[in-house]
mmCIF file of C-alpha atoms in Angstrom:
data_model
loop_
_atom_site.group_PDB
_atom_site.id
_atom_site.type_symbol
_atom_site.label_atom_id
_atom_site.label_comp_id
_atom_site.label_asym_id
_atom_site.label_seq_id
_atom_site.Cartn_x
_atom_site.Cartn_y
_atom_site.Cartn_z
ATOM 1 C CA UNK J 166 0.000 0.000 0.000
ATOM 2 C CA UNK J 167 1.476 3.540 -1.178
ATOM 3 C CA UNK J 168 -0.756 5.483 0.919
ATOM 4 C CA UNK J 169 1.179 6.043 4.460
ATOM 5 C CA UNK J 170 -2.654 6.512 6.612
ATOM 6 C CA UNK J 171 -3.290 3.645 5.049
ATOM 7 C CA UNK J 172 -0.314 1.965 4.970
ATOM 8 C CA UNK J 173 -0.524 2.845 9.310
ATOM 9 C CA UNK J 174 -4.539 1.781 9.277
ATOM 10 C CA UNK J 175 -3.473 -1.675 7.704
ATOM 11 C CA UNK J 176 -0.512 -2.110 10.549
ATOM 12 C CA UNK J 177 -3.328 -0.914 13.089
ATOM 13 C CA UNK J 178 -5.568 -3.990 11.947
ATOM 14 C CA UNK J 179 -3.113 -6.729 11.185
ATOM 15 C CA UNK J 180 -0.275 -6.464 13.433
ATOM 16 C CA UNK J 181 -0.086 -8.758 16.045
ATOM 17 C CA UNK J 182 -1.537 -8.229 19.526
ATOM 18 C CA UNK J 183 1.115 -6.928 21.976
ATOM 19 C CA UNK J 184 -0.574 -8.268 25.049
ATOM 20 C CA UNK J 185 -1.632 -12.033 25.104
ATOM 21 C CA UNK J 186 -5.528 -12.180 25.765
ATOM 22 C CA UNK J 187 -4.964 -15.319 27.361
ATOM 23 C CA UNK J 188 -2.433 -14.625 30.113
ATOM 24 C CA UNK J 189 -4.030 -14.708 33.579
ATOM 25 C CA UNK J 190 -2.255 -11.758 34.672
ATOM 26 C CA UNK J 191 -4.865 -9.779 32.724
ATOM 27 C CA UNK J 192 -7.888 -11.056 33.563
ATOM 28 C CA UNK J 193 -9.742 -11.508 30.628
ATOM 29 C CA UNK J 194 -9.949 -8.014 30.145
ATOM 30 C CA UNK J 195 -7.678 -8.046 26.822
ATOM 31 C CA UNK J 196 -9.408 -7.144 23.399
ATOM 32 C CA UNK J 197 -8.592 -8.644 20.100
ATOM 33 C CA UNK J 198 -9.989 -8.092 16.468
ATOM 34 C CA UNK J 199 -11.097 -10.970 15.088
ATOM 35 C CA UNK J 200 -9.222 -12.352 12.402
ATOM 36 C CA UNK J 201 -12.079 -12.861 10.074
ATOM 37 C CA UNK J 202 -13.180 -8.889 10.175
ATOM 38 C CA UNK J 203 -9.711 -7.856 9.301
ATOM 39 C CA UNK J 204 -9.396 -10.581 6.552
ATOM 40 C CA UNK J 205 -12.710 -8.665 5.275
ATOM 41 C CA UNK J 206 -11.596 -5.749 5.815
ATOM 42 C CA UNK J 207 -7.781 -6.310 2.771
ATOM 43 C CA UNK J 208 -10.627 -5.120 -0.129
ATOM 44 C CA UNK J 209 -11.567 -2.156 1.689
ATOM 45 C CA UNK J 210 -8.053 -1.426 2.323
ATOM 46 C CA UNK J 211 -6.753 -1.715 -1.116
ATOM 47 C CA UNK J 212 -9.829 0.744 -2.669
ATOM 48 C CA UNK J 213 -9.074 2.780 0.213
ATOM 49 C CA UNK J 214 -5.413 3.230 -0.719
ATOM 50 C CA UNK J 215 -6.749 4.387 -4.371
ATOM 51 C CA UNK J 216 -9.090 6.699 -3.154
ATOM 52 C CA UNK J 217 -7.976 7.827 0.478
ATOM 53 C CA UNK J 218 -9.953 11.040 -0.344
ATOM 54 C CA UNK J 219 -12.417 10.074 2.813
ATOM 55 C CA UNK J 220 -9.835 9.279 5.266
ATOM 56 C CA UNK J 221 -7.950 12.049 4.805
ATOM 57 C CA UNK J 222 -10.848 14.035 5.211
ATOM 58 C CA UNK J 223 -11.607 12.621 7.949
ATOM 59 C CA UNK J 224 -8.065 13.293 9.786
ATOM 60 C CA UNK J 225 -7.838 16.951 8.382
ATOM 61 C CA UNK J 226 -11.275 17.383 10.720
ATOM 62 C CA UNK J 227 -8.965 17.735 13.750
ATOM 63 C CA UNK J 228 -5.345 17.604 12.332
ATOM 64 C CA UNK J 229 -3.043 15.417 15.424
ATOM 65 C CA UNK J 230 0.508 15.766 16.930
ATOM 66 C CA UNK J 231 0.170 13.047 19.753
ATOM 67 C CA UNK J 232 0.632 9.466 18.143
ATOM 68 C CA UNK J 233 -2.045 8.213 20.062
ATOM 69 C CA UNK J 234 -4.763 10.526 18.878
ATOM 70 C CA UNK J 235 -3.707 9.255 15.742
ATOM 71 C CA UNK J 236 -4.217 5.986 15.656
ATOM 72 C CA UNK J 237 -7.498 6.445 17.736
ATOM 73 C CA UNK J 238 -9.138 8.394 14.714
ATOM 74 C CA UNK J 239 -7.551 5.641 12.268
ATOM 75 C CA UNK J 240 -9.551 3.248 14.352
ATOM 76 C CA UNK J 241 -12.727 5.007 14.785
ATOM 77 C CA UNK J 242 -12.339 5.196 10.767
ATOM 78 C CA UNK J 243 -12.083 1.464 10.577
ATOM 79 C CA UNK J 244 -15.138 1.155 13.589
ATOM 80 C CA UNK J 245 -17.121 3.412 11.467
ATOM 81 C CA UNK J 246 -16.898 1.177 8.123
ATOM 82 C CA UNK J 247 -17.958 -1.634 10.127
ATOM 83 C CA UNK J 248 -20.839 0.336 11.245
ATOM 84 C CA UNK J 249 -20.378 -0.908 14.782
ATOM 85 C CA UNK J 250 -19.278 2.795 16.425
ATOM 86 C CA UNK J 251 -21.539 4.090 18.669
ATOM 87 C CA UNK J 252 -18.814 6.772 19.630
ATOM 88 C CA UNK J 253 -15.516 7.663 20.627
ATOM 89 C CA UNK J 254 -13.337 9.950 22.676
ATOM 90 C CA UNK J 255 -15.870 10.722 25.057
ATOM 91 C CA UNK J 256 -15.075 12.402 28.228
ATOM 92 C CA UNK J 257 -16.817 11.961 31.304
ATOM 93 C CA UNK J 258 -17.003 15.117 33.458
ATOM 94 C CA UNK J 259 -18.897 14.978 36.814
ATOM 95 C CA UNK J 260 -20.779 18.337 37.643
ATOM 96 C CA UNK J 261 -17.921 20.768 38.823
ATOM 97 C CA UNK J 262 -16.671 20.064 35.096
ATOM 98 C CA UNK J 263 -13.846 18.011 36.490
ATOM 99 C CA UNK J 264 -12.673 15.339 34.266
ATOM 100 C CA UNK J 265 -13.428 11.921 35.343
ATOM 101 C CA UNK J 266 -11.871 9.907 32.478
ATOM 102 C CA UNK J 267 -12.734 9.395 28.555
ATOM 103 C CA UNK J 268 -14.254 6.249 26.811
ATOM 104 C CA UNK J 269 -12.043 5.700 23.858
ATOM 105 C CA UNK J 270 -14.484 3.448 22.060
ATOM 106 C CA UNK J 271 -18.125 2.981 22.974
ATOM 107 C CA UNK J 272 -18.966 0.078 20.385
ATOM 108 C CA UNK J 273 -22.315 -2.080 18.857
ATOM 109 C CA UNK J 274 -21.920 -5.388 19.859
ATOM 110 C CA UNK J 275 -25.426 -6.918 18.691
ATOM 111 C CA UNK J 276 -27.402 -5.546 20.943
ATOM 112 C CA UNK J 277 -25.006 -4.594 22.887
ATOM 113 C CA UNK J 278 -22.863 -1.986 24.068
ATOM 114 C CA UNK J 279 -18.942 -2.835 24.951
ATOM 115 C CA UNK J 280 -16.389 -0.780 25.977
ATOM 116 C CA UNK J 281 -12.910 -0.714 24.812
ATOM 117 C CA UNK J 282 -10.094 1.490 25.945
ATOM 118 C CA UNK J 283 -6.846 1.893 22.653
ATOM 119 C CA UNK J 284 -3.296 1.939 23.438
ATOM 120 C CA UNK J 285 -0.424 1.848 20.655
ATOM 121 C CA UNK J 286 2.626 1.384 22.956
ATOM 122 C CA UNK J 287 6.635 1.237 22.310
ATOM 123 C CA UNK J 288 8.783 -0.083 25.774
ATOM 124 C CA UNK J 289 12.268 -0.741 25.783
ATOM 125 C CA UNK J 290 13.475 -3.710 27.863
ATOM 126 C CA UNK J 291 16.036 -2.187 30.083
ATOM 127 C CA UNK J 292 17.099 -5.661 32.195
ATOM 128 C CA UNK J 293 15.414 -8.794 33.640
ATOM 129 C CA UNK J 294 14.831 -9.368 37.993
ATOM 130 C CA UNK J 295 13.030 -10.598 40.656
ATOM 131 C CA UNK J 296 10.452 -8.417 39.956
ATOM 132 C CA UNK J 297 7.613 -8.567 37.214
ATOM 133 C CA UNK J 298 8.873 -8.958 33.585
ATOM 134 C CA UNK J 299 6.516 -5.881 32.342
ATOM 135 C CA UNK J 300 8.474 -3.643 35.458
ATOM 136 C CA UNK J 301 11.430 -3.599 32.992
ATOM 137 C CA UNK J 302 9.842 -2.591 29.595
ATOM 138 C CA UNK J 303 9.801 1.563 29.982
ATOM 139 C CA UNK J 304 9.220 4.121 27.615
ATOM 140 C CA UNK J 305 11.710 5.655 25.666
ATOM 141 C CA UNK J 306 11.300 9.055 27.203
ATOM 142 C CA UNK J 307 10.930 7.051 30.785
ATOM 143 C CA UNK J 308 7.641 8.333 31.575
ATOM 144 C CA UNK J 309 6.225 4.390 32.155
ATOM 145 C CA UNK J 310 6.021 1.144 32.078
ATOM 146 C CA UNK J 311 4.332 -1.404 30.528
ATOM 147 C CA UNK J 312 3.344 -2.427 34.030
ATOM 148 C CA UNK J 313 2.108 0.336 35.251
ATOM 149 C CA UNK J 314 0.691 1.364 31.922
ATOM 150 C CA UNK J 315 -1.516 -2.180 32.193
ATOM 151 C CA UNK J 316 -2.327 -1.791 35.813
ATOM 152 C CA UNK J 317 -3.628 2.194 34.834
ATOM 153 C CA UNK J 318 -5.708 0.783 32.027
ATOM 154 C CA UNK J 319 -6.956 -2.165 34.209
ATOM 155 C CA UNK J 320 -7.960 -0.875 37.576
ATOM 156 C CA UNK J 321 -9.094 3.002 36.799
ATOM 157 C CA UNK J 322 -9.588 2.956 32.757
ATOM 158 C CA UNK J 323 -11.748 0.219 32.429
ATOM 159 C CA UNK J 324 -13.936 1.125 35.545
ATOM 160 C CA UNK J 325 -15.301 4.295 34.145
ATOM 161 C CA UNK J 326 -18.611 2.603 33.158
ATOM 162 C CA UNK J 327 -19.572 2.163 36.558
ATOM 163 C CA UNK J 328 -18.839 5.815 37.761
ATOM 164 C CA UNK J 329 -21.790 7.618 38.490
ATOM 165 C CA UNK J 330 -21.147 10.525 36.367
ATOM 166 C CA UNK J 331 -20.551 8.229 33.208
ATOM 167 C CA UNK J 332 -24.060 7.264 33.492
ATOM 168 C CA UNK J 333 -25.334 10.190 31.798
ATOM 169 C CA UNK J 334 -23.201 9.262 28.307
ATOM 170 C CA UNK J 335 -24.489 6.074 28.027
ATOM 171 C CA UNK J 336 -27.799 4.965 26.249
ATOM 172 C CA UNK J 337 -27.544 1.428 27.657
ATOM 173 C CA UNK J 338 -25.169 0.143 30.338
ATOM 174 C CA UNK J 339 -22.156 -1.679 29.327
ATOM 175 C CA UNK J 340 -21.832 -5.077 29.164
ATOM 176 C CA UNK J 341 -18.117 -5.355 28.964
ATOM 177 C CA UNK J 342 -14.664 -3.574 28.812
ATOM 178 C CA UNK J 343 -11.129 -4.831 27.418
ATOM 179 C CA UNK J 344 -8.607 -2.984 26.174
ATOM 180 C CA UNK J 345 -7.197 -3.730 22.901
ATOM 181 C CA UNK J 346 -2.924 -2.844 22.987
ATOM 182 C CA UNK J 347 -0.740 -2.763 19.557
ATOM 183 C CA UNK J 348 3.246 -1.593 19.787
ATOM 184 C CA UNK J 349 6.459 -2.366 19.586
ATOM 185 C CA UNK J 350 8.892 -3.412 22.022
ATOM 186 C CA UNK J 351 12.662 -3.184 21.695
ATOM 187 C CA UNK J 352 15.717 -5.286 22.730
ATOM 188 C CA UNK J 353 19.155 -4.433 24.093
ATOM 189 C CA UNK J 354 20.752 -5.386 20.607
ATOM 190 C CA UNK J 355 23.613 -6.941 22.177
ATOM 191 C CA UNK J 356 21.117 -9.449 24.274
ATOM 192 C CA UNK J 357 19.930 -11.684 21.222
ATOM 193 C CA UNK J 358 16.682 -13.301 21.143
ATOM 194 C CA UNK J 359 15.388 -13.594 24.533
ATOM 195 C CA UNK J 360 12.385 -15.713 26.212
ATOM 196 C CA UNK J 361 8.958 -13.964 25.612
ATOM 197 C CA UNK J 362 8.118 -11.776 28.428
ATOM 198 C CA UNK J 363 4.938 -13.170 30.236
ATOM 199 C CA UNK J 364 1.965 -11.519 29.617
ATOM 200 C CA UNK J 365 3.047 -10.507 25.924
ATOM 201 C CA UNK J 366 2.174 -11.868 22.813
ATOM 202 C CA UNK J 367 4.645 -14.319 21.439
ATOM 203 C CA UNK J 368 4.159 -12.881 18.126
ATOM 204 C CA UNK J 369 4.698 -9.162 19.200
ATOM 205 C CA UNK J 370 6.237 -6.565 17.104
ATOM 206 C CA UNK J 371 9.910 -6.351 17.918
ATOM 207 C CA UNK J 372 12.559 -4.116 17.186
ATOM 208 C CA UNK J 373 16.190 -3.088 18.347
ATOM 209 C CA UNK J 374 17.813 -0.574 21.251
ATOM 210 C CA UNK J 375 21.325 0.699 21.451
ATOM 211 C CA UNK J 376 22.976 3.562 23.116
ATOM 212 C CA UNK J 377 24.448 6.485 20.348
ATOM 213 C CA UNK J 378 28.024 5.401 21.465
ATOM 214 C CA UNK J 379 26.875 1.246 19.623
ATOM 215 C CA UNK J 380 25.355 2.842 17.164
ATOM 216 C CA UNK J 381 28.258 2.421 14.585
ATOM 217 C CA UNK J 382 27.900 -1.329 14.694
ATOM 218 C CA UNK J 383 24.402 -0.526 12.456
ATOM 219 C CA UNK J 384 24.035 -2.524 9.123
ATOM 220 C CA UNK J 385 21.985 -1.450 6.330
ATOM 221 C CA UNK J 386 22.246 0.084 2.801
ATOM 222 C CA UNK J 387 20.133 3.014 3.920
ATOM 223 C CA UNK J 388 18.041 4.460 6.907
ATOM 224 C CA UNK J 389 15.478 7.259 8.061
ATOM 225 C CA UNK J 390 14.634 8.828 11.500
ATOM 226 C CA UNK J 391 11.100 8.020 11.630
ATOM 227 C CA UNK J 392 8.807 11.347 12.847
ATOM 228 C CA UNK J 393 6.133 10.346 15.275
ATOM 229 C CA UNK J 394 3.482 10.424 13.751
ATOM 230 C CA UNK J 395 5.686 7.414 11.615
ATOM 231 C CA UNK J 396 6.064 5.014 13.973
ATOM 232 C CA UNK J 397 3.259 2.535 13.401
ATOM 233 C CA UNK J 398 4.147 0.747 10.372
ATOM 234 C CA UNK J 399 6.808 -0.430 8.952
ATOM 235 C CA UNK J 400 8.611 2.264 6.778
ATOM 236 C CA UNK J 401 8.305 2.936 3.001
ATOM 237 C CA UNK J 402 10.223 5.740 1.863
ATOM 238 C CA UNK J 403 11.270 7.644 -1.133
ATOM 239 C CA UNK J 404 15.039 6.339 -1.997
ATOM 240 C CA UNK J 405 15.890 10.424 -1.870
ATOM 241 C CA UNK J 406 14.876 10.824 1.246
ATOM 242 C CA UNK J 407 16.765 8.139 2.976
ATOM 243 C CA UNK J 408 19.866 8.770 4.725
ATOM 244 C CA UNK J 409 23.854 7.060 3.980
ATOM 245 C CA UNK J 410 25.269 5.659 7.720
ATOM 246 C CA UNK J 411 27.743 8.717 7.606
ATOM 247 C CA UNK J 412 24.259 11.101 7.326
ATOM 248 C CA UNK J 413 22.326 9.249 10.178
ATOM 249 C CA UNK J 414 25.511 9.372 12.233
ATOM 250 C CA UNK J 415 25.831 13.325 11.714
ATOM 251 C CA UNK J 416 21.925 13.302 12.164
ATOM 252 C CA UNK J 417 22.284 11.690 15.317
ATOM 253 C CA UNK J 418 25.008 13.723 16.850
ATOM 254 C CA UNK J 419 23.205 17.417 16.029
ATOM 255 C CA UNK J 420 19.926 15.807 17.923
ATOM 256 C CA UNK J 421 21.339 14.439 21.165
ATOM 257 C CA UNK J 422 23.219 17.531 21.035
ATOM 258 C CA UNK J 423 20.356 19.079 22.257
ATOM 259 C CA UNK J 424 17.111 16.803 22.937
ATOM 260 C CA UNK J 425 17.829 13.439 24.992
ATOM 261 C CA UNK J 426 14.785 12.080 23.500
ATOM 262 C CA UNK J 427 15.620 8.490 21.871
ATOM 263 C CA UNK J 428 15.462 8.203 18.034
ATOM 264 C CA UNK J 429 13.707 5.725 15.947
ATOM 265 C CA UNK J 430 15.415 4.318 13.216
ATOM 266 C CA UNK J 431 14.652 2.242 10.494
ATOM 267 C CA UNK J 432 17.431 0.056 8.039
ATOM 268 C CA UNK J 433 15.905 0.223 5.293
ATOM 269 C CA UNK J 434 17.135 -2.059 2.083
ATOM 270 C CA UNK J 435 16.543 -0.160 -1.525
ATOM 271 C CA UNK J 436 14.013 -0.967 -3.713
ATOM 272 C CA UNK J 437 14.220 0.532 -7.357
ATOM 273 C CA UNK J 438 12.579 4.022 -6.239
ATOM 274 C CA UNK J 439 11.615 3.615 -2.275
ATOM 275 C CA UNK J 440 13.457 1.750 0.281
ATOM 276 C CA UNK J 441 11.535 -0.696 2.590
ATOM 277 C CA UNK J 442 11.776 -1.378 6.482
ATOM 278 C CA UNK J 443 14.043 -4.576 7.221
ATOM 279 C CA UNK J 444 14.035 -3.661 10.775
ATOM 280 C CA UNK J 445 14.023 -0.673 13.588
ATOM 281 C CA UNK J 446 15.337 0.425 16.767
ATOM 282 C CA UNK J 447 15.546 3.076 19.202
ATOM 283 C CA UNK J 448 18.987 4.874 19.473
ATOM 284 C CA UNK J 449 19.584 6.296 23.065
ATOM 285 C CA UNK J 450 21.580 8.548 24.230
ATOM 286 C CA UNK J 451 24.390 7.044 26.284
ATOM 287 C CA UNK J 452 23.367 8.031 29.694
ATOM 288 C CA UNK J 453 19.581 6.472 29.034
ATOM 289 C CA UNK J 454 20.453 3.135 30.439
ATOM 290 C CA UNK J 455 21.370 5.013 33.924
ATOM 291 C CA UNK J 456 18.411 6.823 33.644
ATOM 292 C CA UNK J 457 16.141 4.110 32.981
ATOM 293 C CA UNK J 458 17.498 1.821 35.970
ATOM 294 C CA UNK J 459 16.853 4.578 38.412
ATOM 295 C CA UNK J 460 13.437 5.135 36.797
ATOM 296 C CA UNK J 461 12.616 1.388 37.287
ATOM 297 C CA UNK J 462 13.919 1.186 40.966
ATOM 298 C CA UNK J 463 11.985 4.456 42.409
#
């Protein structure tokens, strides 16, 4: 697919989950799409990446920064073609106009109405203890974990149905709430394959971490610094626009000059005009790792 909404919508629908519905440490409470909807859904997809006039549209309504927010209106896109959204992003304010939480996706289930909360996620494993696996995947700008990411989600997100001021934004109560999780998560590239985490999806999307001091020991013909707004799926990029290892290396050094926000890259292998994903990780700066063990330990 040439379109890149598209291109992110398809990722959105047919990547696997990151979160396995079955582990006990989530309680049920994990949402998948079912396999058979998205299989229905390739058609769509491939008229829709002809003629992404409508989706477009539809994303210019309220034009996003946060990644998030993105794929949340790619979504409600998708829920509104199966004609199963009732709504989305609704926030629940009590009466002093205080907000209680939002209701990402308020959905048709036959007769019924379900709730599920969206997450798109990217957690880099920082090291393995005593303590839970999911403890040691953190953002890359250390704000959380995947841990306490889940255990937000789980015990307040999911909840809002019963609050009394949701009451007044629903037309029926809800029969049920899951969250439904896509992402990444990223490996010390020195570590090789390791043991899936429990609780994730053995089939999770999985990319690469280094610090900016390994990152000469990168391998490709090409690369890119993905933007935001980019990091979804896999990248497909004009062969002009790509960077040479000398280029990313120069890139690299004028940002964590300045920002110690990680990078996402992408090795990219040429392909007559464009250059396609191979594989992706985040480059650090070299005090991160520090960082990120004091982050976990507090």
């Amino acid at each position: 697919m040439r379109d890149p909404h598209v291109r992110a919508l398809a990722w959105l629908l047919d990547a696997p989950d990151l979160l396995d519905p079955d582990a006990l440490q989530w309680h049920g409470r994990i949402a998948s799409l079912s396999s058979r909807a998205v299989d229905d859904a390739y058609a769509w997809l491939n008229v829709l990446d002809r003629e992404p006039a409508t989706l477009h549209a539809r994303l210019d309504l309220q034009p996003v920064t946060r990644l998030g927010r993105y794929a949340e209106k790619l979504m409600a896109f998708y829920f509104s073609y199966r004609q199963i959204l009732h709504a989305s992003g609704v926030q629940v304010r009590s009466a002093k106009n205080d907000t209680i939480g939002e209701f990402d996706f308020l959905l048709r289930c036959g007769d019924a109405l379900v709730h599920w909360e969206f997450a798109v996620k990217f957690y880099l494993l920082k090291s393995s203890g005593s303590r839970s696996e999911a403890d040691y995947f953190i953002g890359p700008n250390l704000a959380d974990t995947l841990d306490a990411k889940m255990r937000k989600i789980l015990d307040r997100q999911l909840s809002l149905a019963q609050h009394p001021a949701a009451q007044h934004y629903l037309p029926q109560p809800v029969a049920s709430a899951r969250a439904l999780v896509k992402g990444w998560l990223f490996y010390h590239a020195g570590d090789g394959i390791l043991p899936t985490a429990t609780g994730v999806s053995r089939n999770h999307c999985r990319g690469f971490w280094c610090a900016l001091a390994e990152s000469e020991m990168l391998d490709a013909e090409r690369y890119v610094i993905l933007p935001r707004l980019q990091w979804l799926a896999p990248a497909q990029v004009r062969l002009e626009d790509t960077l040479d290892k000398p280029a990313l290396q120069r890139s690299l050094a004028a940002h964590f000059a300045w920002d110690s926000m990680p990078v996402l890259v992408a090795l990219l292998a040429p392909q007559e005009k464009d250059a396609l994903e191979t594989c992706r990780g985040f480059i650090v700066p070299d005090d991160w790792p520090v960082r990120a063990a004091k982050r976990i330990s507090d």
